[in-house]
């Protein structure tokens, strides 16, 4: 049997980066400030039963500590989705995709602080370049960023917390990744479902008002941006190198900017355009300096 060419192995990962990049624009088209929670409930309600079919056997073997550890991580994951979704609704798709990519710089910085190890000068330079880029992108460097920009920045910070918590939680160190993902998504979905009872319309009412276009957007978020992306990542860990996975998934902000400017009508002023470029350069430089080309 002939070996699979690298380009064939790369295409699914590139597809994940593309659908993730598109998710910010899709959220803007689908949700409003009043329907963020119902949309999240519907998104997770579609994913959980399908993912559960594959995770059922592994879920049966989880201990109480693993269930609790996964649920705690799910609470953090829920905060990420809330901040990202509310942020995407209140800012441009381009801004959202570029700002959230700062996770690639923030995570090594936070990890170094926890381990009390100083980052390299190269990494600090990349971090500084990224921060300058965000300042130019969100306000031209001369005005305060908008509420949506701050929410997405908060999502990037909480993403960092999630990564560090997952890596340092002993209760789930040996837990099956498929089962752990299901528990996290279920815990986050439960938070959304409870919160939606006290804020905005019900998920059923929102779903009843969806037309074919809105259902297509919802299926895109559920099946492609969540379910498909998860399975591709699981496959990629075994089929290709961590550096290649990181490189391809690291193109997500490029796709977010491409969708935002071509389909979303985003228009960047010259300083904001420069800021977006600095974010891309800084996060890629920082990812390489902070991980040595390793996994995202």
C-alpha positions as a Markdown table, in Angstrom:
| # | Residue | x | y | z |
|---|---|---|---|---|
| 1 | Unk | 0.0 | 0.0 | 0.0 |
| 2 | Unk | 1.4 | 3.4 | -1.0 |
| 3 | Unk | 2.0 | 5.9 | 1.9 |
| 4 | Unk | -0.5 | 8.7 | 2.2 |
| 5 | Unk | 1.0 | 11.9 | 0.7 |
| 6 | Unk | 1.6 | 14.7 | 3.2 |
| 7 | Unk | -0.8 | 17.0 | 1.3 |
| 8 | Unk | -3.6 | 14.5 | 1.8 |
| 9 | Unk | -2.9 | 14.3 | 5.5 |
| 10 | Unk | -2.8 | 18.1 | 5.7 |
| 11 | Unk | -6.1 | 18.8 | 4.0 |
| 12 | Unk | -8.4 | 17.8 | 6.9 |
| 13 | Unk | -6.4 | 19.9 | 9.3 |
| 14 | Unk | -6.5 | 22.9 | 6.9 |
| 15 | Unk | -10.3 | 22.3 | 6.7 |
| 16 | Unk | -10.6 | 22.6 | 10.5 |
| 17 | Unk | -8.7 | 25.9 | 10.4 |
| 18 | Unk | -11.0 | 27.1 | 7.7 |
| 19 | Unk | -14.2 | 26.2 | 9.5 |
| 20 | Unk | -12.9 | 27.7 | 12.7 |
| 21 | Unk | -12.0 | 30.9 | 10.9 |
| 22 | Unk | -15.5 | 31.0 | 9.5 |
| 23 | Unk | -17.2 | 30.5 | 12.8 |
| 24 | Unk | -16.9 | 34.1 | 13.9 |
| 25 | Unk | -18.8 | 35.3 | 10.9 |
| 26 | Unk | -21.4 | 32.6 | 11.2 |
| 27 | Unk | -22.0 | 33.5 | 14.8 |
| 28 | Unk | -22.6 | 37.1 | 13.8 |
| 29 | Unk | -25.1 | 36.0 | 11.1 |
| 30 | Unk | -26.9 | 33.6 | 13.5 |
| 31 | Unk | -27.0 | 35.1 | 16.9 |
| 32 | Unk | -28.0 | 38.5 | 18.4 |
| 33 | Unk | -27.2 | 39.8 | 21.9 |
| 34 | Unk | -30.5 | 38.4 | 23.1 |
| 35 | Unk | -30.2 | 34.9 | 21.5 |
| 36 | Unk | -26.6 | 34.0 | 22.4 |
| 37 | Unk | -27.6 | 31.6 | 25.1 |
| 38 | Unk | -30.3 | 29.8 | 23.1 |
| 39 | Unk | -28.0 | 29.5 | 20.2 |
| 40 | Unk | -25.3 | 27.9 | 22.4 |
| 41 | Unk | -27.9 | 25.5 | 23.9 |
| 42 | Unk | -29.0 | 24.4 | 20.4 |
| 43 | Unk | -25.4 | 24.1 | 19.2 |
| 44 | Unk | -24.5 | 21.8 | 22.0 |
| 45 | Unk | -27.8 | 19.9 | 21.9 |
| 46 | Unk | -27.0 | 18.8 | 18.4 |
| 47 | Unk | -23.4 | 17.8 | 19.2 |
| 48 | Unk | -23.8 | 15.9 | 22.4 |
| 49 | Unk | -26.0 | 13.0 | 21.2 |
| 50 | Unk | -23.8 | 12.4 | 18.2 |
| 51 | Unk | -20.5 | 12.6 | 20.1 |
| 52 | Unk | -22.1 | 10.4 | 22.8 |
| 53 | Unk | -22.6 | 7.6 | 20.4 |
| 54 | Unk | -18.8 | 7.3 | 20.0 |
| 55 | Unk | -18.0 | 8.1 | 23.7 |
| 56 | Unk | -20.6 | 5.9 | 25.3 |
| 57 | Unk | -18.2 | 3.0 | 26.1 |
| 58 | Unk | -15.5 | 5.2 | 27.4 |
| 59 | Unk | -17.9 | 7.2 | 29.5 |
| 60 | Unk | -19.0 | 4.1 | 31.3 |
| 61 | Unk | -15.5 | 3.6 | 32.6 |
| 62 | Unk | -15.0 | 7.0 | 34.1 |
| 63 | Unk | -14.5 | 7.4 | 37.8 |
| 64 | Unk | -16.3 | 10.0 | 40.0 |
| 65 | Unk | -13.2 | 12.1 | 40.2 |
| 66 | Unk | -12.9 | 12.0 | 36.4 |
| 67 | Unk | -16.5 | 13.1 | 36.0 |
| 68 | Unk | -16.0 | 16.0 | 38.5 |
| 69 | Unk | -12.7 | 17.0 | 36.9 |
| 70 | Unk | -14.3 | 17.0 | 33.5 |
| 71 | Unk | -17.3 | 19.0 | 34.7 |
| 72 | Unk | -15.0 | 21.6 | 36.3 |
| 73 | Unk | -13.2 | 22.0 | 33.0 |
| 74 | Unk | -16.5 | 22.2 | 31.3 |
| 75 | Unk | -17.4 | 25.2 | 33.4 |
| 76 | Unk | -14.3 | 27.0 | 32.1 |
| 77 | Unk | -15.1 | 25.9 | 28.6 |
| 78 | Unk | -18.5 | 27.3 | 28.9 |
| 79 | Unk | -17.0 | 30.7 | 29.9 |
| 80 | Unk | -14.9 | 30.6 | 26.8 |
| 81 | Unk | -17.9 | 30.0 | 24.5 |
| 82 | Unk | -19.9 | 32.7 | 26.2 |
| 83 | Unk | -17.2 | 35.3 | 25.9 |
| 84 | Unk | -16.3 | 34.4 | 22.3 |
| 85 | Unk | -20.0 | 34.3 | 21.2 |
| 86 | Unk | -21.0 | 37.5 | 22.9 |
| 87 | Unk | -17.8 | 39.1 | 21.8 |
| 88 | Unk | -18.3 | 38.0 | 18.1 |
| 89 | Unk | -21.8 | 39.5 | 18.2 |
| 90 | Unk | -20.4 | 42.9 | 19.3 |
| 91 | Unk | -17.3 | 43.2 | 17.2 |
| 92 | Unk | -16.2 | 42.3 | 13.6 |
| 93 | Unk | -15.5 | 38.8 | 12.6 |
| 94 | Unk | -12.0 | 39.9 | 11.6 |
| 95 | Unk | -11.3 | 41.4 | 15.0 |
| 96 | Unk | -12.6 | 38.4 | 16.9 |
| 97 | Unk | -10.6 | 35.9 | 14.9 |
| 98 | Unk | -7.3 | 37.9 | 15.3 |
| 99 | Unk | -7.7 | 38.8 | 18.9 |
| 100 | Unk | -8.5 | 35.2 | 20.1 |
| 101 | Unk | -5.4 | 34.0 | 18.4 |
| 102 | Unk | -3.4 | 35.7 | 21.2 |
| 103 | Unk | -4.0 | 32.5 | 23.1 |
| 104 | Unk | -0.9 | 31.1 | 21.3 |
| 105 | Unk | 1.2 | 33.8 | 22.9 |
| 106 | Unk | -0.6 | 34.0 | 26.3 |
| 107 | Unk | -0.5 | 30.3 | 27.0 |
| 108 | Unk | 3.3 | 30.0 | 27.0 |
| 109 | Unk | 3.6 | 33.2 | 29.0 |
| 110 | Unk | 1.2 | 31.9 | 31.7 |
| 111 | Unk | 2.9 | 28.5 | 31.7 |
| 112 | Unk | 6.3 | 30.1 | 32.2 |
| 113 | Unk | 4.8 | 32.1 | 35.1 |
| 114 | Unk | 3.4 | 29.0 | 36.8 |
| 115 | Unk | 6.7 | 27.1 | 36.4 |
| 116 | Unk | 8.7 | 30.2 | 37.4 |
| 117 | Unk | 10.8 | 30.1 | 34.2 |
| 118 | Unk | 11.6 | 33.2 | 32.3 |
| 119 | Unk | 10.5 | 33.3 | 28.6 |
| 120 | Unk | 13.1 | 33.9 | 26.0 |
| 121 | Unk | 13.8 | 37.4 | 24.7 |
| 122 | Unk | 12.5 | 36.2 | 21.3 |
| 123 | Unk | 9.2 | 35.2 | 22.8 |
| 124 | Unk | 8.9 | 38.5 | 24.7 |
| 125 | Unk | 9.5 | 40.4 | 21.5 |
| 126 | Unk | 6.7 | 38.3 | 19.8 |
| 127 | Unk | 4.4 | 39.0 | 22.7 |
| 128 | Unk | 5.1 | 42.7 | 22.6 |
| 129 | Unk | 4.4 | 42.8 | 18.8 |
| 130 | Unk | 1.1 | 41.0 | 19.3 |
| 131 | Unk | 0.0 | 43.4 | 22.0 |
| 132 | Unk | 0.9 | 46.4 | 19.8 |
| 133 | Unk | -1.0 | 44.8 | 17.0 |
| 134 | Unk | -4.2 | 44.3 | 19.1 |
| 135 | Unk | -3.9 | 48.0 | 20.2 |
| 136 | Unk | -3.8 | 49.2 | 16.6 |
| 137 | Unk | -6.5 | 46.7 | 15.5 |
| 138 | Unk | -9.1 | 47.5 | 18.1 |
| 139 | Unk | -8.7 | 51.3 | 18.4 |
| 140 | Unk | -6.1 | 52.5 | 16.1 |
| 141 | Unk | -3.9 | 52.8 | 19.2 |
| 142 | Unk | -5.7 | 56.1 | 20.1 |
| 143 | Unk | -9.0 | 55.0 | 21.6 |
| 144 | Unk | -10.4 | 52.4 | 23.9 |
| 145 | Unk | -11.3 | 49.0 | 22.3 |
| 146 | Unk | -15.0 | 48.2 | 22.0 |
| 147 | Unk | -16.9 | 45.9 | 24.4 |
| 148 | Unk | -16.8 | 43.0 | 21.8 |
| 149 | Unk | -13.1 | 43.3 | 21.5 |
| 150 | Unk | -12.6 | 43.1 | 25.3 |
| 151 | Unk | -15.0 | 40.1 | 25.5 |
| 152 | Unk | -13.0 | 38.2 | 22.9 |
| 153 | Unk | -9.7 | 39.2 | 24.6 |
| 154 | Unk | -11.3 | 37.7 | 27.8 |
| 155 | Unk | -12.0 | 34.5 | 25.9 |
| 156 | Unk | -8.3 | 34.3 | 24.9 |
| 157 | Unk | -7.3 | 34.7 | 28.5 |
| 158 | Unk | -9.8 | 32.1 | 29.7 |
| 159 | Unk | -8.6 | 29.7 | 26.9 |
| 160 | Unk | -5.2 | 30.0 | 28.5 |
| 161 | Unk | -6.7 | 29.1 | 31.9 |
| 162 | Unk | -8.4 | 26.1 | 30.4 |
| 163 | Unk | -5.2 | 24.8 | 28.8 |
| 164 | Unk | -3.2 | 25.2 | 32.0 |
| 165 | Unk | -6.0 | 23.7 | 34.1 |
| 166 | Unk | -6.3 | 20.7 | 31.9 |
| 167 | Unk | -2.6 | 20.0 | 31.9 |
| 168 | Unk | -2.3 | 20.3 | 35.7 |
| 169 | Unk | -5.5 | 18.5 | 36.8 |
| 170 | Unk | -4.3 | 15.1 | 38.0 |
| 171 | Unk | -7.8 | 13.6 | 38.2 |
| 172 | Unk | -8.1 | 13.6 | 34.4 |
| 173 | Unk | -4.5 | 12.9 | 33.5 |
| 174 | Unk | -5.2 | 9.5 | 32.1 |
| 175 | Unk | -8.8 | 10.0 | 31.1 |
| 176 | Unk | -9.9 | 9.0 | 27.6 |
| 177 | Unk | -9.9 | 12.2 | 25.4 |
| 178 | Unk | -13.2 | 11.4 | 23.8 |
| 179 | Unk | -15.0 | 10.8 | 27.1 |
| 180 | Unk | -13.4 | 13.9 | 28.6 |
| 181 | Unk | -14.5 | 16.1 | 25.7 |
| 182 | Unk | -18.1 | 14.8 | 26.0 |
| 183 | Unk | -18.2 | 15.6 | 29.8 |
| 184 | Unk | -16.8 | 19.1 | 29.2 |
| 185 | Unk | -19.3 | 19.9 | 26.5 |
| 186 | Unk | -22.1 | 18.4 | 28.5 |
| 187 | Unk | -21.2 | 20.5 | 31.6 |
| 188 | Unk | -20.9 | 23.7 | 29.5 |
| 189 | Unk | -24.2 | 22.9 | 27.8 |
| 190 | Unk | -25.9 | 22.4 | 31.1 |
| 191 | Unk | -24.7 | 25.8 | 32.2 |
| 192 | Unk | -26.1 | 27.4 | 29.1 |
| 193 | Unk | -29.4 | 25.6 | 29.5 |
| 194 | Unk | -29.9 | 26.8 | 33.1 |
| 195 | Unk | -28.8 | 30.3 | 32.3 |
| 196 | Unk | -31.1 | 30.5 | 29.3 |
| 197 | Unk | -34.1 | 30.0 | 31.6 |
| 198 | Unk | -33.4 | 33.4 | 33.2 |
| 199 | Unk | -32.2 | 35.4 | 30.2 |
| 200 | Unk | -33.8 | 35.9 | 26.7 |
| 201 | Unk | -36.1 | 33.6 | 24.8 |
| 202 | Unk | -36.1 | 29.9 | 25.1 |
| 203 | Unk | -34.0 | 27.7 | 22.8 |
| 204 | Unk | -37.2 | 26.1 | 21.5 |
| 205 | Unk | -38.7 | 29.5 | 20.6 |
| 206 | Unk | -35.5 | 30.5 | 18.8 |
| 207 | Unk | -35.3 | 27.2 | 17.0 |
| 208 | Unk | -39.0 | 27.6 | 15.9 |
| 209 | Unk | -38.1 | 30.9 | 14.3 |
| 210 | Unk | -35.2 | 29.6 | 12.3 |
| 211 | Unk | -35.5 | 29.4 | 8.6 |
| 212 | Unk | -33.3 | 27.2 | 6.3 |
| 213 | Unk | -30.4 | 29.6 | 6.3 |
| 214 | Unk | -30.3 | 29.8 | 10.1 |
| 215 | Unk | -30.4 | 26.0 | 10.4 |
| 216 | Unk | -27.6 | 25.8 | 8.0 |
| 217 | Unk | -25.5 | 28.2 | 10.1 |
| 218 | Unk | -26.3 | 26.2 | 13.3 |
| 219 | Unk | -25.4 | 22.9 | 11.6 |
| 220 | Unk | -22.2 | 24.5 | 10.4 |
| 221 | Unk | -21.3 | 25.5 | 14.0 |
| 222 | Unk | -22.3 | 22.1 | 15.5 |
| 223 | Unk | -21.2 | 19.5 | 13.0 |
| 224 | Unk | -18.2 | 21.2 | 11.4 |
| 225 | Unk | -16.8 | 23.6 | 13.9 |
| 226 | Unk | -17.3 | 21.3 | 16.9 |
| 227 | Unk | -17.8 | 17.6 | 15.9 |
| 228 | Unk | -15.7 | 17.4 | 12.7 |
| 229 | Unk | -12.9 | 19.5 | 14.2 |
| 230 | Unk | -12.6 | 17.3 | 17.3 |
| 231 | Unk | -12.4 | 14.1 | 15.3 |
| 232 | Unk | -9.8 | 15.5 | 12.9 |
| 233 | Unk | -7.6 | 16.7 | 15.8 |
| 234 | Unk | -7.8 | 13.2 | 17.3 |
| 235 | Unk | -6.8 | 11.6 | 14.0 |
| 236 | Unk | -4.1 | 14.2 | 13.3 |
| 237 | Unk | -2.3 | 13.5 | 16.6 |
| 238 | Unk | -1.7 | 10.0 | 15.4 |
| 239 | Unk | -1.3 | 10.6 | 11.6 |
| 240 | Unk | 1.1 | 13.6 | 11.5 |
| 241 | Unk | 3.6 | 15.5 | 13.6 |
| 242 | Unk | 2.6 | 18.0 | 16.4 |
| 243 | Unk | 4.5 | 20.8 | 14.6 |
| 244 | Unk | 2.5 | 20.2 | 11.4 |
| 245 | Unk | -0.8 | 20.2 | 13.4 |
| 246 | Unk | 0.2 | 23.5 | 15.1 |
| 247 | Unk | 1.3 | 25.1 | 11.8 |
| 248 | Unk | -2.0 | 24.3 | 10.0 |
| 249 | Unk | -4.4 | 25.0 | 12.8 |
| 250 | Unk | -2.4 | 28.3 | 13.4 |
| 251 | Unk | -3.8 | 29.6 | 10.1 |
| 252 | Unk | -7.3 | 30.0 | 11.7 |
| 253 | Unk | -6.9 | 33.8 | 12.2 |
| 254 | Unk | -6.0 | 34.2 | 8.6 |
| 255 | Unk | -9.2 | 32.5 | 7.5 |
| 256 | Unk | -11.2 | 34.6 | 10.0 |
| 257 | Unk | -9.8 | 37.7 | 8.5 |
| 258 | Unk | -10.4 | 36.4 | 5.0 |
| 259 | Unk | -14.1 | 35.6 | 5.7 |
| 260 | Unk | -14.6 | 38.8 | 7.6 |
| 261 | Unk | -13.3 | 41.1 | 4.8 |
| 262 | Unk | -14.6 | 39.2 | 1.8 |
| 263 | Unk | -18.0 | 38.0 | 3.0 |
| 264 | Unk | -18.7 | 40.0 | 6.2 |
| 265 | Unk | -18.0 | 43.4 | 4.8 |
| 266 | Unk | -15.3 | 44.2 | 7.4 |
| 267 | Unk | -13.3 | 47.2 | 6.4 |
| 268 | Unk | -10.0 | 47.9 | 8.2 |
| 269 | Unk | -8.4 | 51.4 | 8.4 |
| 270 | Unk | -4.7 | 51.5 | 7.5 |
| 271 | Unk | -3.6 | 51.4 | 11.2 |
| 272 | Unk | -6.0 | 48.6 | 12.0 |
| 273 | Unk | -4.8 | 46.7 | 8.9 |
| 274 | Unk | -1.2 | 47.1 | 10.2 |
| 275 | Unk | -2.4 | 45.9 | 13.6 |
| 276 | Unk | -3.9 | 42.8 | 12.2 |
| 277 | Unk | -0.7 | 42.0 | 10.3 |
| 278 | Unk | 1.3 | 42.5 | 13.5 |
| 279 | Unk | -1.0 | 40.1 | 15.4 |
| 280 | Unk | -0.5 | 37.4 | 12.8 |
| 281 | Unk | 3.3 | 37.9 | 12.8 |
| 282 | Unk | 3.5 | 38.1 | 16.5 |
| 283 | Unk | 1.4 | 35.1 | 17.3 |
| 284 | Unk | 3.2 | 32.9 | 14.7 |
| 285 | Unk | 6.6 | 34.1 | 15.9 |
| 286 | Unk | 5.5 | 33.5 | 19.5 |
| 287 | Unk | 4.1 | 30.1 | 18.8 |
| 288 | Unk | 7.4 | 29.0 | 17.3 |
| 289 | Unk | 9.6 | 30.7 | 19.9 |
| 290 | Unk | 7.5 | 29.4 | 22.8 |
| 291 | Unk | 7.0 | 25.8 | 21.6 |
| 292 | Unk | 9.9 | 25.2 | 19.4 |
| 293 | Unk | 7.4 | 24.3 | 16.6 |
| 294 | Unk | 5.4 | 22.0 | 18.9 |
| 295 | Unk | 1.7 | 21.5 | 19.4 |
| 296 | Unk | -0.7 | 24.3 | 19.7 |
